Amino acid sequence: MLNRRRAILLKLATFALTGALLAAPAFAQEVIGNAEAGAKVFAKCQTCHTVANEAGEVLAGKGAKTGPNLYGIAGRKAGSYPEFKYGASLVALGESGFVWDEASFVEYVNDPSKFLKAKLNDPKAKGNMSFKLPKEEDAQNVWAYLVSLAPAAAPASN
């Protein structure tokens, strides 16, 4: 009888642990930054980028198309927004299965070419985005702002 109880408790503990581990990605979209502060910093980004939903409603920015639409970037495969022509390095990154999450976004906007060289292990990789957000806090705030404008994303896995 004691062995049976142990077996049942072990199964329950395993089930609970498995459930907790599977639920962890649901919390992956918790953000570090402040969306309100990010809206102010995004003013620097709107020269090239917009945030427009599926219906075409511009939620942020001025409708610029120099850079891709950033709506729903969390969990999106890199270089995959359908109405934008990306540089070869960003396309290659996406083809590797890379998807955007907060840490990667923050690193990317700090220095796009450096980020791509490291991620692709290619010293010739380069980003087409010349603008940089050198302050980590600014980048985290912009990420929080972008996430606040879009529907919940699929958990990122890179």
PDB file of C-alpha atoms in Angstrom:
ATOM      1  CA  MET A   1       0.000   0.000   0.000  1.00  0.00           C
ATOM      2  CA  LEU A   2       2.837   2.393   0.860  1.00  0.00           C
ATOM      3  CA  ASN A   3       4.568   1.696  -2.465  1.00  0.00           C
ATOM      4  CA  ARG A   4       1.319   2.386  -4.313  1.00  0.00           C
ATOM      5  CA  ARG A   5       0.953   5.770  -2.558  1.00  0.00           C
ATOM      6  CA  ARG A   6       4.541   6.647  -3.397  1.00  0.00           C
ATOM      7  CA  ALA A   7       3.938   5.737  -7.020  1.00  0.00           C
ATOM      8  CA  ILE A   8       0.810   7.906  -7.129  1.00  0.00           C
ATOM      9  CA  LEU A   9       2.582  10.822  -5.431  1.00  0.00           C
ATOM     10  CA  LEU A  10       5.515  10.480  -7.807  1.00  0.00           C
ATOM     11  CA  LYS A  11       3.149  10.563 -10.796  1.00  0.00           C
ATOM     12  CA  LEU A  12       1.345  13.607  -9.403  1.00  0.00           C
ATOM     13  CA  ALA A  13       4.628  15.407  -8.761  1.00  0.00           C
ATOM     14  CA  THR A  14       5.828  14.581 -12.277  1.00  0.00           C
ATOM     15  CA  PHE A  15       2.528  15.784 -13.730  1.00  0.00           C
ATOM     16  CA  ALA A  16       2.677  19.038 -11.742  1.00  0.00           C
ATOM     17  CA  LEU A  17       6.292  19.688 -12.746  1.00  0.00           C
ATOM     18  CA  THR A  18       5.530  18.977 -16.393  1.00  0.00           C
ATOM     19  CA  GLY A  19       2.566  21.357 -16.262  1.00  0.00           C
ATOM     20  CA  ALA A  20       4.683  24.079 -14.717  1.00  0.00           C
ATOM     21  CA  LEU A  21       7.391  23.681 -17.338  1.00  0.00           C
ATOM     22  CA  LEU A  22       4.885  23.734 -20.178  1.00  0.00           C
ATOM     23  CA  ALA A  23       3.185  26.810 -18.762  1.00  0.00           C
ATOM     24  CA  ALA A  24       6.475  28.717 -18.476  1.00  0.00           C
ATOM     25  CA  PRO A  25       6.382  29.971 -22.100  1.00  0.00           C
ATOM     26  CA  ALA A  26       3.034  31.614 -21.372  1.00  0.00           C
ATOM     27  CA  PHE A  27       4.926  34.031 -19.153  1.00  0.00           C
ATOM     28  CA  ALA A  28       7.687  34.571 -21.714  1.00  0.00           C
ATOM     29  CA  GLN A  29       6.094  37.822 -22.892  1.00  0.00           C
ATOM     30  CA  GLU A  30       6.508  39.536 -19.539  1.00  0.00           C
ATOM     31  CA  VAL A  31       8.397  42.706 -20.317  1.00  0.00           C
ATOM     32  CA  ILE A  32      11.040  44.594 -18.403  1.00  0.00           C
ATOM     33  CA  GLY A  33      10.451  48.032 -19.892  1.00  0.00           C
ATOM     34  CA  ASN A  34       7.820  50.717 -19.489  1.00  0.00           C
ATOM     35  CA  ALA A  35       5.391  51.040 -22.403  1.00  0.00           C
ATOM     36  CA  GLU A  36       4.589  54.695 -21.688  1.00  0.00           C
ATOM     37  CA  ALA A  37       8.271  55.628 -21.759  1.00  0.00           C
ATOM     38  CA  GLY A  38       8.656  53.433 -24.853  1.00  0.00           C
ATOM     39  CA  ALA A  39       6.019  55.461 -26.687  1.00  0.00           C
ATOM     40  CA  LYS A  40       8.184  58.545 -26.231  1.00  0.00           C
ATOM     41  CA  VAL A  41      11.344  56.771 -27.417  1.00  0.00           C
ATOM     42  CA  PHE A  42       9.452  55.273 -30.383  1.00  0.00           C
ATOM     43  CA  ALA A  43       9.106  58.818 -31.718  1.00  0.00           C
ATOM     44  CA  LYS A  44      12.733  58.373 -32.845  1.00  0.00           C
ATOM     45  CA  CYS A  45      11.818  55.121 -34.634  1.00  0.00           C
ATOM     46  CA  GLN A  46       8.729  56.379 -36.469  1.00  0.00           C
ATOM     47  CA  THR A  47      10.844  58.093 -39.105  1.00  0.00           C
ATOM     48  CA  CYS A  48      11.322  54.629 -40.605  1.00  0.00           C
ATOM     49  CA  HIS A  49       8.864  52.327 -38.815  1.00  0.00           C
ATOM     50  CA  THR A  50       5.154  52.139 -38.265  1.00  0.00           C
ATOM     51  CA  VAL A  51       2.946  49.924 -36.150  1.00  0.00           C
ATOM     52  CA  ALA A  52      -0.196  49.079 -38.119  1.00  0.00           C
ATOM     53  CA  ASN A  53      -2.581  46.236 -37.283  1.00  0.00           C
ATOM     54  CA  GLU A  54      -4.013  43.648 -39.697  1.00  0.00           C
ATOM     55  CA  ALA A  55      -6.792  46.048 -40.684  1.00  0.00           C
ATOM     56  CA  GLY A  56      -4.195  48.651 -41.684  1.00  0.00           C
ATOM     57  CA  GLU A  57      -5.014  50.955 -38.777  1.00  0.00           C
ATOM     58  CA  VAL A  58      -1.854  52.847 -37.800  1.00  0.00           C
ATOM     59  CA  LEU A  59      -1.414  52.443 -34.055  1.00  0.00           C
ATOM     60  CA  ALA A  60       1.937  54.222 -33.860  1.00  0.00           C
ATOM     61  CA  GLY A  61       4.211  56.051 -36.207  1.00  0.00           C
ATOM     62  CA  LYS A  62       3.416  58.048 -39.296  1.00  0.00           C
ATOM     63  CA  GLY A  63       2.924  55.271 -41.829  1.00  0.00           C
ATOM     64  CA  ALA A  64       6.617  55.196 -42.771  1.00  0.00           C
ATOM     65  CA  LYS A  65       7.785  52.261 -44.865  1.00  0.00           C
ATOM     66  CA  THR A  66      11.566  52.612 -44.804  1.00  0.00           C
ATOM     67  CA  GLY A  67      11.635  49.907 -42.117  1.00  0.00           C
ATOM     68  CA  PRO A  68       9.211  47.028 -41.557  1.00  0.00           C
ATOM     69  CA  ASN A  69       5.914  47.290 -39.706  1.00  0.00           C
ATOM     70  CA  LEU A  70       6.656  46.382 -36.089  1.00  0.00           C
ATOM     71  CA  TYR A  71       3.129  45.241 -35.222  1.00  0.00           C
ATOM     72  CA  GLY A  72       3.274  41.797 -33.640  1.00  0.00           C
ATOM     73  CA  ILE A  73       7.073  41.636 -33.605  1.00  0.00           C
ATOM     74  CA  ALA A  74       7.136  39.560 -30.400  1.00  0.00           C
ATOM     75  CA  GLY A  75       7.463  35.954 -31.483  1.00  0.00           C
ATOM     76  CA  ARG A  76       7.729  36.862 -35.182  1.00  0.00           C
ATOM     77  CA  LYS A  77      10.356  35.149 -37.307  1.00  0.00           C
ATOM     78  CA  ALA A  78      13.104  37.610 -38.218  1.00  0.00           C
ATOM     79  CA  GLY A  79      12.924  39.062 -41.710  1.00  0.00           C
ATOM     80  CA  SER A  80       9.434  37.739 -42.335  1.00  0.00           C
ATOM     81  CA  TYR A  81       7.034  40.679 -42.489  1.00  0.00           C
ATOM     82  CA  PRO A  82       5.418  40.020 -45.888  1.00  0.00           C
ATOM     83  CA  GLU A  83       5.289  43.558 -47.248  1.00  0.00           C
ATOM     84  CA  PHE A  84       8.927  44.459 -46.668  1.00  0.00           C
ATOM     85  CA  LYS A  85      12.174  43.738 -48.514  1.00  0.00           C
ATOM     86  CA  TYR A  86      14.763  42.804 -45.892  1.00  0.00           C
ATOM     87  CA  GLY A  87      18.522  42.659 -46.238  1.00  0.00           C
ATOM     88  CA  ALA A  88      20.113  39.257 -46.854  1.00  0.00           C
ATOM     89  CA  SER A  89      21.490  38.911 -43.318  1.00  0.00           C
ATOM     90  CA  LEU A  90      18.134  39.413 -41.621  1.00  0.00           C
ATOM     91  CA  VAL A  91      16.487  36.991 -44.065  1.00  0.00           C
ATOM     92  CA  ALA A  92      19.195  34.411 -43.295  1.00  0.00           C
ATOM     93  CA  LEU A  93      18.592  34.899 -39.584  1.00  0.00           C
ATOM     94  CA  GLY A  94      14.886  34.223 -40.035  1.00  0.00           C
ATOM     95  CA  GLU A  95      15.579  31.188 -42.197  1.00  0.00           C
ATOM     96  CA  SER A  96      17.593  29.791 -39.294  1.00  0.00           C
ATOM     97  CA  GLY A  97      14.356  29.789 -37.257  1.00  0.00           C
ATOM     98  CA  PHE A  98      15.172  32.859 -35.172  1.00  0.00           C
ATOM     99  CA  VAL A  99      12.191  34.699 -33.672  1.00  0.00           C
ATOM    100  CA  TRP A 100      12.164  38.036 -31.879  1.00  0.00           C
ATOM    101  CA  ASP A 101      12.025  38.244 -28.113  1.00  0.00           C
ATOM    102  CA  GLU A 102      12.837  41.113 -25.788  1.00  0.00           C
ATOM    103  CA  ALA A 103      16.487  40.258 -25.139  1.00  0.00           C
ATOM    104  CA  SER A 104      17.235  39.828 -28.844  1.00  0.00           C
ATOM    105  CA  PHE A 105      15.396  43.016 -29.798  1.00  0.00           C
ATOM    106  CA  VAL A 106      17.327  45.001 -27.188  1.00  0.00           C
ATOM    107  CA  GLU A 107      20.635  43.586 -28.430  1.00  0.00           C
ATOM    108  CA  TYR A 108      19.699  44.137 -32.092  1.00  0.00           C
ATOM    109  CA  VAL A 109      18.691  47.793 -31.795  1.00  0.00           C
ATOM    110  CA  ASN A 110      21.885  48.510 -29.854  1.00  0.00           C
ATOM    111  CA  ASP A 111      23.971  47.571 -32.920  1.00  0.00           C
ATOM    112  CA  PRO A 112      22.189  45.704 -35.747  1.00  0.00           C
ATOM    113  CA  SER A 113      25.298  44.683 -37.701  1.00  0.00           C
ATOM    114  CA  LYS A 114      27.180  43.494 -34.614  1.00  0.00           C
ATOM    115  CA  PHE A 115      24.108  41.477 -33.584  1.00  0.00           C
ATOM    116  CA  LEU A 116      23.765  39.837 -37.012  1.00  0.00           C
ATOM    117  CA  LYS A 117      27.481  39.017 -37.233  1.00  0.00           C
ATOM    118  CA  ALA A 118      27.295  37.263 -33.863  1.00  0.00           C
ATOM    119  CA  LYS A 119      24.004  35.428 -34.454  1.00  0.00           C
ATOM    120  CA  LEU A 120      24.944  34.265 -37.941  1.00  0.00           C
ATOM    121  CA  ASN A 121      28.612  33.673 -37.089  1.00  0.00           C
ATOM    122  CA  ASP A 122      29.405  35.630 -40.235  1.00  0.00           C
ATOM    123  CA  PRO A 123      31.849  38.555 -40.129  1.00  0.00           C
ATOM    124  CA  LYS A 124      30.324  39.907 -43.363  1.00  0.00           C
ATOM    125  CA  ALA A 125      26.750  39.989 -42.045  1.00  0.00           C
ATOM    126  CA  LYS A 126      25.277  43.465 -41.860  1.00  0.00           C
ATOM    127  CA  GLY A 127      22.068  45.151 -40.947  1.00  0.00           C
ATOM    128  CA  ASN A 128      20.372  47.759 -43.093  1.00  0.00           C
ATOM    129  CA  MET A 129      19.159  49.691 -40.056  1.00  0.00           C
ATOM    130  CA  SER A 130      21.624  52.490 -39.356  1.00  0.00           C
ATOM    131  CA  PHE A 131      19.795  53.939 -36.341  1.00  0.00           C
ATOM    132  CA  LYS A 132      20.792  52.560 -32.942  1.00  0.00           C
ATOM    133  CA  LEU A 133      19.332  52.683 -29.457  1.00  0.00           C
ATOM    134  CA  PRO A 134      22.477  52.477 -27.320  1.00  0.00           C
ATOM    135  CA  LYS A 135      20.644  52.733 -23.985  1.00  0.00           C
ATOM    136  CA  GLU A 136      19.343  49.330 -22.901  1.00  0.00           C
ATOM    137  CA  GLU A 137      16.518  50.955 -20.937  1.00  0.00           C
ATOM    138  CA  ASP A 138      15.285  52.815 -24.037  1.00  0.00           C
ATOM    139  CA  ALA A 139      15.279  49.583 -26.043  1.00  0.00           C
ATOM    140  CA  GLN A 140      13.424  47.725 -23.279  1.00  0.00           C
ATOM    141  CA  ASN A 141      10.864  50.521 -23.137  1.00  0.00           C
ATOM    142  CA  VAL A 142      10.318  50.444 -26.906  1.00  0.00           C
ATOM    143  CA  TRP A 143       9.859  46.659 -26.735  1.00  0.00           C
ATOM    144  CA  ALA A 144       7.287  47.088 -23.949  1.00  0.00           C
ATOM    145  CA  TYR A 145       5.483  49.667 -26.073  1.00  0.00           C
ATOM    146  CA  LEU A 146       5.436  47.458 -29.174  1.00  0.00           C
ATOM    147  CA  VAL A 147       4.185  44.468 -27.177  1.00  0.00           C
ATOM    148  CA  SER A 148       1.443  46.642 -25.649  1.00  0.00           C
ATOM    149  CA  LEU A 149       0.123  47.517 -29.125  1.00  0.00           C
ATOM    150  CA  ALA A 150      -0.150  43.976 -30.453  1.00  0.00           C
ATOM    151  CA  PRO A 151      -2.123  40.881 -29.559  1.00  0.00           C
ATOM    152  CA  ALA A 152      -0.438  38.309 -27.333  1.00  0.00           C
ATOM    153  CA  ALA A 153       2.345  36.618 -29.261  1.00  0.00           C
ATOM    154  CA  ALA A 154       3.300  33.008 -29.442  1.00  0.00           C
ATOM    155  CA  PRO A 155       6.108  32.208 -27.026  1.00  0.00           C
ATOM    156  CA  ALA A 156       9.519  32.910 -28.482  1.00  0.00           C
ATOM    157  CA  SER A 157      12.041  30.108 -28.680  1.00  0.00           C
ATOM    158  CA  ASN A 158      15.611  31.183 -29.396  1.00  0.00           C
TER     159      ASN A 158
END
